[in-house]
Tab-separated table of C-alpha atoms and ligand atoms in Angstrom:
chain	number	residue	atom	x	y	z
A	1	MET	CA	1.725	-31.250	-2.328
A	2	SER	CA	4.531	-30.546	1.324
A	3	GLN	CA	7.864	-29.161	-1.143
A	4	SER	CA	9.930	-29.147	2.404
A	5	SER	CA	12.974	-30.549	3.307
A	6	ARG	CA	12.792	-30.978	6.117
A	7	SER	CA	9.391	-31.464	9.396
A	8	THR	CA	7.028	-27.682	9.468
A	9	SER	CA	8.182	-28.055	13.392
A	10	ALA	CA	11.850	-28.240	12.332
A	11	TRP	CA	11.989	-24.630	9.831
A	12	GLN	CA	9.624	-23.362	13.449
A	13	ALA	CA	13.388	-24.661	15.591
A	14	ALA	CA	15.887	-23.125	12.756
A	15	ASP	CA	12.939	-20.106	12.583
A	16	THR	CA	12.610	-19.162	16.154
A	17	ALA	CA	16.474	-19.911	17.006
A	18	HIS	CA	17.482	-17.498	13.920
A	19	PHE	CA	14.959	-15.295	12.362
A	20	ILE	CA	14.014	-11.651	13.493
A	21	HIS	CA	10.833	-11.649	11.398
A	22	PRO	CA	9.415	-7.193	10.909
A	23	PHE	CA	6.904	-5.702	12.462
A	24	THR	CA	6.744	-9.082	14.364
A	25	ASP	CA	6.529	-9.833	18.707
A	26	GLN	CA	8.788	-12.071	18.523
A	27	ALA	CA	8.316	-13.963	21.405
A	28	GLU	CA	4.459	-14.459	20.853
A	29	LEU	CA	5.170	-15.744	17.119
A	30	HIS	CA	7.675	-18.287	19.283
A	31	ARG	CA	4.885	-18.829	21.417
A	32	ASN	CA	2.853	-19.918	17.683
A	33	GLY	CA	5.114	-20.932	16.469
A	34	VAL	CA	5.554	-19.134	12.267
A	35	GLN	CA	3.147	-20.618	9.525
A	36	ILE	CA	6.181	-21.828	6.470
A	37	ILE	CA	4.239	-20.775	3.111
A	38	GLU	CA	5.758	-22.839	0.160
A	39	GLN	CA	4.154	-22.741	-3.134
A	40	GLY	CA	2.035	-19.119	-4.855
A	41	GLU	CA	-0.436	-20.398	-7.847
A	42	GLY	CA	-2.639	-18.094	-9.319
A	43	VAL	CA	-4.436	-16.564	-6.166
A	44	TRP	CA	-2.982	-19.213	-3.902
A	45	VAL	CA	-0.775	-19.995	-1.364
A	46	THR	CA	0.188	-23.975	-0.014
A	47	ASP	CA	1.958	-23.812	3.362
A	48	SER	CA	4.223	-26.589	4.583
A	49	GLU	CA	0.745	-29.182	5.935
A	50	GLY	CA	-0.060	-29.396	2.382
A	51	ASN	CA	-3.149	-26.217	3.730
A	52	ARG	CA	-4.462	-24.653	0.675
A	53	LEU	CA	-5.449	-20.897	1.752
A	54	LEU	CA	-6.265	-17.804	-1.291
A	55	ASP	CA	-3.916	-15.192	-0.684
A	56	GLY	CA	-7.093	-12.545	-0.161
A	57	MET	CA	-3.880	-9.765	0.495
A	58	ALA	CA	-2.030	-10.670	-2.594
A	59	GLY	CA	1.449	-11.578	-0.344
A	60	LEU	CA	1.419	-8.374	1.205
A	61	TRP	CA	-0.986	-5.533	-1.546
A	62	CYS	CA	1.843	-6.726	-3.763
A	63	VAL	CA	1.569	-9.437	-6.290
A	64	ASN	CA	-0.883	-8.121	-8.699
A	65	ALA	CA	-0.090	-10.549	-11.322
A	66	GLY	CA	-0.891	-13.561	-8.684
A	67	TYR	CA	2.110	-16.297	-8.003
A	68	GLY	CA	3.615	-18.613	-10.745
A	69	GLN	CA	2.826	-16.259	-14.074
A	70	PRO	CA	5.336	-17.810	-16.619
A	71	SER	CA	6.136	-13.987	-18.901
A	72	LEU	CA	7.687	-13.321	-15.451
A	73	ILE	CA	9.968	-15.798	-14.298
A	74	THR	CA	11.390	-16.648	-17.241
A	75	ALA	CA	12.141	-12.166	-17.514
A	76	ALA	CA	14.087	-12.950	-14.577
A	77	HIS	CA	16.029	-16.823	-14.773
A	78	GLU	CA	17.171	-14.535	-18.984
A	79	GLN	CA	17.809	-12.014	-17.063
A	80	LEU	CA	19.831	-13.653	-15.224
A	81	LYS	CA	22.208	-15.900	-17.493
A	82	ASN	CA	23.103	-12.877	-19.562
A	83	LEU	CA	24.194	-10.166	-17.183
A	84	ALA	CA	22.639	-10.326	-13.247
A	85	TYR	CA	24.435	-7.555	-12.644
A	86	TYR	CA	25.270	-4.203	-13.391
A	87	ASN	CA	25.136	-0.505	-12.193
A	88	ALA	CA	23.867	2.564	-13.461
A	89	PHE	CA	26.696	5.017	-12.291
A	90	PHE	CA	28.470	5.518	-14.397
A	91	HIS	CA	27.646	6.652	-17.543
A	92	THR	CA	26.462	3.510	-17.867
A	93	ALA	CA	22.311	1.700	-18.376
A	94	VAL	CA	20.805	-1.707	-18.470
A	95	PRO	CA	18.531	-1.856	-21.749
A	96	ALA	CA	16.031	-3.307	-19.308
A	97	SER	CA	16.490	-0.914	-16.607
A	98	ILE	CA	15.992	1.807	-19.748
A	99	GLU	CA	13.152	-0.257	-21.940
A	100	LEU	CA	11.097	-0.563	-18.027
A	101	ALA	CA	11.553	3.580	-17.430
A	102	GLU	CA	10.024	3.754	-21.061
A	103	LEU	CA	7.486	2.077	-20.266
A	104	LEU	CA	6.478	3.605	-17.081
A	105	ALA	CA	6.420	7.531	-18.596
A	106	GLY	CA	3.647	5.329	-21.491
A	107	ILE	CA	1.444	4.518	-18.289
A	108	SER	CA	1.860	7.532	-16.473
A	109	PRO	CA	-0.197	10.779	-16.130
A	110	PRO	CA	1.187	13.428	-18.563
A	111	GLY	CA	4.407	15.315	-17.309
A	112	MET	CA	4.915	11.921	-15.785
A	113	LYS	CA	8.199	10.515	-18.179
A	114	ARG	CA	11.215	10.133	-15.917
A	115	VAL	CA	11.913	7.977	-13.511
A	116	TYR	CA	14.358	7.592	-10.820
A	117	TYR	CA	14.905	3.259	-9.274
A	118	ALA	CA	15.425	2.619	-6.373
A	119	ASN	CA	14.723	-1.218	-3.910
A	120	SER	CA	11.804	-0.563	-2.221
A	121	GLY	CA	9.164	2.021	-1.075
A	122	SER	CA	10.891	3.019	1.669
A	123	GLU	CA	13.387	4.263	-0.461
A	124	GLY	CA	11.313	5.615	-2.298
A	125	ASN	CA	9.714	7.652	0.135
A	126	ASP	CA	13.475	8.477	1.318
A	127	THR	CA	14.558	10.074	-2.553
A	128	VAL	CA	11.070	11.747	-2.548
A	129	ILE	CA	12.151	13.449	0.475
A	130	ARG	CA	15.678	14.320	-0.702
A	131	LEU	CA	14.462	15.499	-4.424
A	132	VAL	CA	12.243	18.103	-2.685
A	133	ARG	CA	14.689	19.507	-0.599
A	134	HIS	CA	16.950	19.492	-3.620
A	135	TYR	CA	14.569	20.773	-6.118
A	136	TRP	CA	13.634	24.164	-3.606
A	137	ASN	CA	17.449	24.620	-2.794
A	138	LEU	CA	17.743	24.297	-6.111
A	139	LYS	CA	14.492	26.902	-6.552
A	140	GLY	CA	16.238	29.659	-4.223
A	141	GLN	CA	14.217	29.165	-2.115
A	142	PRO	CA	15.892	26.931	1.146
A	143	GLN	CA	13.402	27.228	3.523
A	144	ARG	CA	10.815	25.196	2.445
A	145	LYS	CA	12.236	21.751	4.401
A	146	VAL	CA	7.986	20.503	5.729
A	147	LEU	CA	6.949	18.048	4.309
A	148	ILE	CA	3.559	17.316	5.150
A	149	ALA	CA	1.893	13.714	5.404
A	150	ARG	CA	-0.917	12.045	7.729
A	151	ASN	CA	-2.144	10.656	10.275
A	152	LEU	CA	-2.104	6.598	9.556
A	153	GLY	CA	-0.951	6.938	6.792
A	154	TYR	CA	2.376	4.380	6.016
A	155	HIS	CA	4.788	5.543	3.780
A	156	GLY	CA	7.826	2.973	5.168
A	157	SER	CA	9.110	2.164	7.515
A	158	THR	CA	13.319	3.119	7.266
A	159	VAL	CA	14.166	6.870	9.064
A	160	GLY	CA	12.022	9.123	6.372
A	161	GLY	CA	10.275	6.637	5.464
A	162	ALA	CA	8.883	6.265	8.809
A	163	SER	CA	8.731	9.668	9.884
A	164	LEU	CA	6.420	10.983	6.995
A	165	SER	CA	4.415	7.086	8.253
A	166	GLY	CA	2.103	8.401	10.707
A	167	MET	CA	2.358	6.209	12.972
A	168	PRO	CA	2.437	7.118	16.673
A	169	TRP	CA	3.997	3.793	18.600
A	170	MET	CA	6.368	3.667	15.010
A	171	HIS	CA	7.677	7.475	15.846
A	172	ALA	CA	8.237	6.120	19.273
A	173	GLN	CA	11.033	3.669	18.862
A	174	GLY	CA	14.113	6.431	17.579
A	175	ASP	CA	12.645	9.683	18.374
A	176	LEU	CA	10.784	9.993	15.336
A	177	PRO	CA	9.957	12.170	12.499
A	178	ILE	CA	12.618	13.185	11.640
A	179	PRO	CA	12.669	17.727	11.994
A	180	GLY	CA	10.123	18.992	9.039
A	181	VAL	CA	7.886	16.349	8.597
A	182	VAL	CA	4.143	16.999	10.203
A	183	HIS	CA	0.962	15.260	10.059
A	184	ILE	CA	-2.712	16.256	9.452
A	185	GLU	CA	-5.642	14.272	10.058
A	186	GLN	CA	-7.226	11.940	7.783
A	187	PRO	CA	-10.184	12.132	5.733
A	188	HIS	CA	-12.590	9.459	7.546
A	189	TYR	CA	-16.168	9.963	7.207
A	190	ALA	CA	-17.134	7.367	9.593
A	191	LEU	CA	-14.496	7.882	12.442
A	192	LEU	CA	-14.452	12.206	11.710
A	193	GLY	CA	-17.196	13.032	9.126
A	194	GLY	CA	-19.168	14.287	12.975
A	195	GLY	CA	-22.996	14.071	11.319
A	196	ILE	CA	-22.041	16.557	7.954
A	197	GLY	CA	-22.562	14.949	4.728
A	198	ARG	CA	-19.766	13.447	3.375
A	199	ASN	CA	-18.591	15.400	0.125
A	200	GLU	CA	-18.935	18.502	2.888
A	201	PHE	CA	-16.798	16.381	4.748
A	202	GLY	CA	-14.209	16.391	2.314
A	203	LEU	CA	-13.937	19.943	1.180
A	204	ARG	CA	-13.529	19.957	5.323
A	205	ALA	CA	-10.223	16.613	5.535
A	206	ALA	CA	-8.927	19.165	3.150
A	207	GLY	CA	-9.052	21.805	3.832
A	208	TRP	CA	-6.648	20.655	7.197
A	209	LEU	CA	-3.960	20.581	5.191
A	210	GLU	CA	-4.158	24.571	4.334
A	211	ASP	CA	-4.572	25.132	7.948
A	212	LYS	CA	-1.143	23.305	8.477
A	213	ILE	CA	0.300	25.135	5.293
A	214	LEU	CA	-0.945	29.046	8.031
A	215	GLU	CA	0.406	27.009	10.465
A	216	VAL	CA	4.171	26.113	9.736
A	217	GLY	CA	4.338	29.578	7.023
A	218	VAL	CA	3.327	29.117	4.018
A	219	ASP	CA	7.395	29.915	2.697
A	220	LYS	CA	8.538	26.972	4.407
A	221	VAL	CA	6.201	24.199	3.574
A	222	ALA	CA	8.281	21.688	0.683
A	223	ALA	CA	5.663	18.811	-0.546
A	224	PHE	CA	2.793	16.939	1.057
A	225	VAL	CA	2.525	13.163	0.954
A	226	ALA	CA	-0.070	11.212	0.943
A	227	GLU	CA	-1.203	8.049	0.014
A	228	PRO	CA	-4.803	8.402	-2.555
A	229	VAL	CA	-6.205	5.310	-0.611
A	230	GLN	CA	-5.039	5.091	2.600
A	231	GLY	CA	-3.660	1.620	2.789
A	232	ALA	CA	-2.415	-0.211	5.714
A	233	GLY	CA	-3.793	2.915	7.091
A	234	GLY	CA	-7.295	0.469	6.945
A	235	VAL	CA	-8.206	1.700	3.480
A	236	VAL	CA	-9.120	5.025	4.515
A	237	VAL	CA	-11.529	5.427	1.128
A	238	PRO	CA	-12.223	9.572	0.817
A	239	PRO	CA	-14.534	12.027	-0.870
A	240	GLU	CA	-15.175	12.545	-4.040
A	241	THR	CA	-14.346	16.168	-3.381
A	242	TYR	CA	-10.433	15.357	-1.394
A	243	TRP	CA	-8.570	15.553	-3.820
A	244	PRO	CA	-9.864	18.293	-6.029
A	245	GLU	CA	-9.295	20.158	-3.398
A	246	ILE	CA	-6.394	19.239	-1.933
A	247	GLN	CA	-4.968	20.435	-5.025
A	248	ARG	CA	-6.251	23.727	-5.518
A	249	ILE	CA	-4.657	24.068	-2.042
A	250	CYS	CA	-1.611	22.740	-3.298
A	251	ARG	CA	-1.435	25.285	-6.780
A	252	LYS	CA	-2.657	27.998	-4.547
A	253	TYR	CA	0.440	27.526	-2.586
A	254	ASP	CA	3.034	26.502	-4.611
A	255	ILE	CA	3.407	22.716	-2.356
A	256	LEU	CA	4.496	19.762	-4.715
A	257	LEU	CA	2.941	17.578	-4.060
A	258	VAL	CA	3.973	13.703	-3.774
A	259	SER	CA	1.072	10.638	-3.985
A	260	ASP	CA	2.069	7.966	-2.657
A	261	GLU	CA	1.170	5.108	-5.019
A	262	VAL	CA	3.154	1.786	-3.581
A	263	ILE	CA	-0.007	0.417	-3.632
A	264	CYS	CA	-2.637	1.974	-5.446
A	265	GLY	CA	-0.758	1.557	-7.874
A	266	PHE	CA	-0.196	-0.531	-11.692
A	267	GLY	CA	-4.025	-1.603	-10.953
A	268	ARG	CA	-5.406	-1.550	-7.226
A	269	THR	CA	-7.810	0.799	-8.203
A	270	GLY	CA	-8.939	0.308	-11.673
A	271	ASN	CA	-5.847	2.749	-13.722
A	272	TRP	CA	-2.481	2.481	-13.324
A	273	TRP	CA	-2.388	5.662	-10.665
A	274	GLY	CA	-4.620	5.696	-8.021
A	275	CYS	CA	-4.051	9.585	-8.367
A	276	GLN	CA	-6.275	8.688	-11.402
A	277	THR	CA	-9.136	7.153	-10.101
A	278	PHE	CA	-9.868	9.675	-7.600
A	279	ASP	CA	-8.409	12.933	-10.693
A	280	TYR	CA	-5.260	14.438	-9.316
A	281	GLN	CA	-1.905	14.942	-11.025
A	282	PRO	CA	0.735	14.814	-8.866
A	283	ASP	CA	4.481	16.256	-9.117
A	284	LEU	CA	5.387	13.152	-7.668
A	285	MET	CA	5.055	9.116	-7.731
A	286	THR	CA	6.411	7.144	-4.775
A	287	PHE	CA	5.414	3.897	-6.209
A	288	ALA	CA	7.463	-0.374	-5.438
A	289	LYS	CA	4.889	-3.676	-4.250
A	290	GLY	CA	2.818	-4.370	-8.042
A	291	VAL	CA	5.836	-2.437	-10.355
A	292	THR	CA	7.041	-6.187	-10.283
A	293	SER	CA	3.555	-7.959	-8.646
A	294	GLY	CA	6.833	-8.739	-5.494
A	295	TYR	CA	8.151	-10.912	-7.392
A	296	ILE	CA	11.697	-9.283	-7.192
A	297	PRO	CA	12.651	-6.255	-5.125
A	298	LEU	CA	11.993	-2.714	-7.360
A	299	GLY	CA	10.552	0.359	-6.199
A	300	GLY	CA	10.722	4.019	-7.174
A	301	VAL	CA	9.965	7.678	-7.594
A	302	MET	CA	7.927	8.475	-11.316
A	303	VAL	CA	8.858	12.671	-11.597
A	304	GLY	CA	6.874	15.118	-13.267
A	305	ASP	CA	8.284	17.841	-15.675
A	306	ARG	CA	8.476	20.306	-12.769
A	307	VAL	CA	10.711	18.646	-10.833
A	308	ALA	CA	12.571	16.576	-13.105
A	309	ASP	CA	13.479	19.814	-15.504
A	310	THR	CA	15.365	21.451	-12.243
A	311	VAL	CA	17.149	18.497	-11.419
A	312	GLU	CA	18.735	17.248	-14.404
A	313	ALA	CA	19.816	21.444	-15.173
A	314	GLY	CA	20.675	21.704	-11.298
A	315	GLY	CA	24.950	18.825	-11.808
A	316	GLU	CA	24.930	16.195	-9.824
A	317	PHE	CA	22.389	14.994	-7.469
A	318	ARG	CA	24.306	12.868	-5.215
A	319	HIS	CA	22.222	10.143	-4.469
A	320	GLY	CA	21.481	6.867	-5.552
A	321	TYR	CA	22.006	2.993	-4.256
A	322	THR	CA	23.764	0.112	-5.717
A	323	TYR	CA	21.198	-1.435	-7.977
A	324	SER	CA	18.974	1.440	-8.713
A	325	GLY	CA	17.784	-0.300	-12.332
A	326	HIS	CA	19.047	-3.271	-11.676
A	327	PRO	CA	18.735	-5.293	-13.995
A	328	VAL	CA	16.706	-8.436	-12.845
A	329	ALA	CA	14.547	-6.647	-10.575
A	330	CYS	CA	13.536	-4.714	-14.236
A	331	ALA	CA	13.667	-6.982	-16.742
A	332	VAL	CA	10.308	-8.829	-14.059
A	333	GLY	CA	9.561	-5.171	-14.016
A	334	VAL	CA	8.399	-4.926	-17.287
A	335	ALA	CA	7.715	-8.201	-18.235
A	336	ASN	CA	4.900	-6.795	-15.318
A	337	VAL	CA	4.136	-3.996	-16.779
A	338	LYS	CA	3.610	-5.545	-20.464
A	339	LEU	CA	1.216	-8.395	-18.975
A	340	LEU	CA	-0.960	-6.057	-16.607
A	341	ARG	CA	-2.066	-4.019	-20.253
A	342	ASP	CA	-1.497	-6.313	-22.827
A	343	GLU	CA	-3.678	-9.078	-21.435
A	344	GLY	CA	-6.035	-5.870	-19.666
A	345	ILE	CA	-5.388	-6.880	-16.184
A	346	VAL	CA	-6.340	-3.364	-15.365
A	347	ALA	CA	-9.193	-2.426	-17.608
A	348	ARG	CA	-11.017	-6.218	-16.249
A	349	VAL	CA	-10.279	-4.558	-12.110
A	350	ARG	CA	-12.621	-0.998	-13.307
A	351	GLU	CA	-14.797	-2.977	-15.357
A	352	ASP	CA	-15.307	-6.765	-14.257
A	353	VAL	CA	-14.192	-7.688	-10.310
A	354	GLY	CA	-13.943	-4.533	-9.341
A	355	PRO	CA	-17.391	-3.738	-9.082
A	356	TYR	CA	-18.549	-7.793	-9.045
A	357	LEU	CA	-16.116	-7.437	-5.454
A	358	ARG	CA	-17.971	-4.591	-4.561
A	359	GLU	CA	-21.434	-5.622	-4.905
A	360	ALA	CA	-20.245	-9.136	-2.543
A	361	MET	CA	-18.890	-6.766	0.116
A	362	GLY	CA	-21.973	-4.566	0.016
A	363	SER	CA	-23.241	-8.393	0.431
A	364	LEU	CA	-21.774	-9.088	4.293
A	365	GLN	CA	-23.287	-5.163	5.418
A	366	ASP	CA	-26.045	-7.472	7.103
A	367	HIS	CA	-23.904	-9.528	8.511
A	368	PRO	CA	-24.104	-8.438	13.038
A	369	LEU	CA	-20.550	-8.216	13.502
A	370	VAL	CA	-20.358	-4.989	9.712
A	371	GLY	CA	-20.359	-1.908	10.451
A	372	TYR	CA	-19.970	-1.162	7.062
A	373	THR	CA	-18.011	-2.064	3.980
A	374	GLU	CA	-15.352	0.570	1.978
A	375	GLY	CA	-12.506	0.109	-0.372
A	376	VAL	CA	-11.707	0.894	-4.578
A	377	GLY	CA	-11.291	-1.675	-7.043
A	378	LEU	CA	-9.740	-4.523	-5.560
A	379	MET	CA	-8.286	-2.945	-2.247
A	380	TRP	CA	-11.204	-3.038	-0.024
A	381	ALA	CA	-12.200	-3.217	4.591
A	382	ILE	CA	-14.746	-4.871	6.687
A	383	GLN	CA	-15.441	-2.529	9.492
A	384	LEU	CA	-16.235	-4.463	12.540
A	385	VAL	CA	-18.483	-2.500	15.536
A	386	ARG	CA	-19.942	-4.449	18.399
A	387	ASN	CA	-23.284	-1.912	17.981
A	388	ARG	CA	-24.802	-1.241	14.656
A	389	GLU	CA	-26.770	1.053	15.448
A	390	THR	CA	-24.068	3.281	17.553
A	391	MET	CA	-20.685	1.914	15.385
A	392	GLU	CA	-19.731	1.524	18.849
A	393	LEU	CA	-16.167	-0.311	17.933
A	394	PHE	CA	-14.476	-2.965	20.421
A	395	ASP	CA	-12.435	-2.635	22.971
A	396	ASP	CA	-9.330	-2.596	21.147
A	397	GLU	CA	-7.358	-5.300	23.110
A	398	LYS	CA	-9.711	-7.493	22.293
A	399	HIS	CA	-8.532	-7.747	18.962
A	400	VAL	CA	-12.454	-9.276	16.925
A	401	SER	CA	-10.351	-8.660	13.780
A	402	VAL	CA	-8.372	-11.443	14.435
A	403	ILE	CA	-10.069	-13.413	16.412
A	404	CYS	CA	-11.627	-12.879	12.481
A	405	ARG	CA	-8.520	-13.286	10.863
A	406	GLU	CA	-8.184	-16.803	12.080
A	407	HIS	CA	-11.440	-17.872	11.663
A	408	ALA	CA	-10.605	-17.106	7.976
A	409	ARG	CA	-6.959	-18.612	8.239
A	410	ASN	CA	-8.181	-22.666	9.655
A	411	ASN	CA	-10.595	-22.127	6.985
A	412	GLY	CA	-8.666	-21.335	3.577
A	413	LEU	CA	-8.373	-18.132	3.246
A	414	ILE	CA	-6.250	-14.996	3.835
A	415	ILE	CA	-7.464	-11.418	4.760
A	416	ARG	CA	-6.399	-9.062	7.520
A	417	ALA	CA	-6.358	-8.254	10.711
A	418	ILE	CA	-5.925	-3.921	10.826
A	419	VAL	CA	-5.927	-0.673	13.595
A	420	SER	CA	-9.849	-0.616	15.135
A	421	ASP	CA	-10.457	-4.036	13.965
A	422	ARG	CA	-10.795	-2.691	9.851
A	423	MET	CA	-10.757	-6.518	8.225
A	424	ILE	CA	-8.469	-6.140	4.638
A	425	VAL	CA	-9.174	-7.870	1.340
A	426	ALA	CA	-7.120	-6.841	-1.886
A	427	PRO	CA	-7.007	-10.365	-3.330
A	428	PRO	CA	-4.442	-10.375	-6.302
A	429	LEU	CA	-5.614	-9.017	-9.772
A	430	THR	CA	-5.977	-12.142	-11.633
A	431	ILE	CA	-8.672	-13.484	-8.848
A	432	THR	CA	-11.609	-14.536	-10.887
A	433	ARG	CA	-15.332	-14.188	-10.082
A	434	ALA	CA	-15.380	-18.038	-8.612
A	435	GLU	CA	-12.315	-17.211	-5.929
A	436	ILE	CA	-14.585	-13.829	-5.644
A	437	ASP	CA	-17.721	-16.279	-4.512
A	438	HIS	CA	-15.801	-18.560	-2.385
A	439	LEU	CA	-13.342	-15.252	-0.954
A	440	ILE	CA	-16.756	-13.760	0.662
A	441	GLN	CA	-18.092	-17.478	1.581
A	442	VAL	CA	-15.104	-18.470	4.064
A	443	THR	CA	-15.415	-14.442	4.434
A	444	ARG	CA	-18.778	-14.163	5.845
A	445	GLN	CA	-18.484	-17.967	7.794
A	446	SER	CA	-15.373	-16.710	10.236
A	447	LEU	CA	-17.148	-13.462	10.292
A	448	ASP	CA	-20.574	-15.923	11.827
A	449	LEU	CA	-17.999	-17.779	13.729
A	450	THR	CA	-15.718	-14.954	15.306
A	451	LEU	CA	-19.414	-13.474	16.513
A	452	GLN	CA	-19.988	-16.999	18.664
A	453	THR	CA	-17.613	-16.542	19.973
A	454	VAL	CA	-17.707	-13.012	20.829
A	455	ARG	CA	-21.689	-13.233	22.761
A	456	ASP	CA	-20.115	-16.703	24.425
A	457	ARG	CA	-17.612	-13.823	25.869
A	458	ARG	CA	-20.487	-11.959	26.958
A	459	TRP	CA	-18.632	-8.896	24.669
A	460	MET	CA	-21.992	-8.094	22.431
B	501	PXG	N1	4.349	3.419	1.180
B	501	PXG	C1	3.406	2.463	1.418
B	501	PXG	C2	1.356	3.691	0.660
B	501	PXG	C3	2.988	0.903	1.289
B	501	PXG	O1	2.215	1.267	1.675
B	501	PXG	C4	4.841	1.055	1.735
B	501	PXG	C5	5.174	3.071	1.239
B	501	PXG	C6	7.025	0.898	1.818
B	501	PXG	O2	7.567	0.498	0.912
B	501	PXG	P1	8.701	-0.546	1.319
B	501	PXG	O3	9.262	-1.534	0.169
B	501	PXG	O4	9.370	-0.389	2.038
B	501	PXG	O5	7.880	-2.291	2.636
B	501	PXG	C7	5.326	0.644	2.063
B	501	PXG	C8	4.321	-0.312	2.146
B	501	PXG	C9	1.125	-3.088	5.730
B	501	PXG	C10	1.981	-3.331	5.352
B	501	PXG	O6	0.371	-3.801	6.937
B	501	PXG	C11	2.333	-2.220	4.324
B	501	PXG	C12	3.064	-1.963	3.872
B	501	PXG	C13	4.717	-2.654	3.715
B	501	PXG	C14	4.594	-3.793	5.911
B	501	PXG	C15	3.806	-4.539	5.806
B	501	PXG	O7	-0.657	-3.588	5.287
B	501	PXG	N2	3.236	-1.268	3.018
């Protein structure tokens, strides 16, 4: 049922007149008209035309608990009534921000018991840059300033976040990265494996970090920043051997290891954190998105003892946001973590719906357009290819994955199209097996329709 107080076309006209959208070609948007999403329940959203869509992207990788969870809504409502805002700057705090800090410590790896709050993943990663550099200053090694990140990593859109991100098309718009941020190649086996075994490739890809450390100078490197599994870069799952080797290299050269858990955190890979799934111990973890299931903005950094002890002993850390530890955001965070924990939602991803989706994704591998599928937990990529024997891709400007995405949307399913024709699926963690069946059925139908289009146009 549409709830709109205006018609779709009236919303579209106002949107065109006044709203500059994030990461959007405005001219293209205005030609097509914006789609108005009005309502959400479970894994489903409804648009202003009354179309019901299965949200296979959990909003933007964030609505882990699904839409309409009463406990999260009540928590926000109660906190707003009781105390809508108070700051944490002048030796004050609110109960919700303390309770969430305690809960986050409880679900984090050993030695990570303190949190620094921000409002988003980007702000979390800007905080990481400042924390890391401040840490090395306090350690008497102020020359250690360089952060190493990865090509096609995504770490946000602020000056710091976009600098850490390895997306050249972002760097081009604003003279980024800032000085002291460099990148290495991603552990993308299908693209860079070059015929060697997967595990051997994992070691080789980790070795690129060591090469870069030696190139920059061991005494100049401050930290390595990476997502457990690259999300926006296309759900690139590293070989098993990759992360333990990265850990070994960071320890060897005494470099801080930062795990950007903005997508992987809060159950997406089947554990609370991606670093638990891939078995490494970071010094810092950036989080956002799933901490509140996207109901309200919140992000931050889990700070391991090594950094926290030094920074706490170092006097005032001159950094903070008006909304660091915002009461309403933290109250929703508390309700969300309790829900994910008490309803066993994280364990369900690991033991039930994660393996079920893996199996279902495997069933798509016979499709003529599908090169392979790759993923973990409830984050998956379907690689579209022109030739399954050679894994040859379509020309980028043909936008074959966008065609597939549009077919899916027209048939009631939201999935993403990402660089190099990868279709992305990352639904709410509350999705049922029956809903996964539906998701896969519509995905296959969309692949069939895309195949027809591709053949009609003689692209294959
Ligand atoms: N780190 C990671 C790993 C992310 O995925 C951020 C940091 C930044 O978070 P904020 O809250 O500042 O957006 C993200 C965000 C996409 C897409 O195209 C992904 C994100 C944001 C926007 C688009 O998949 N991830």
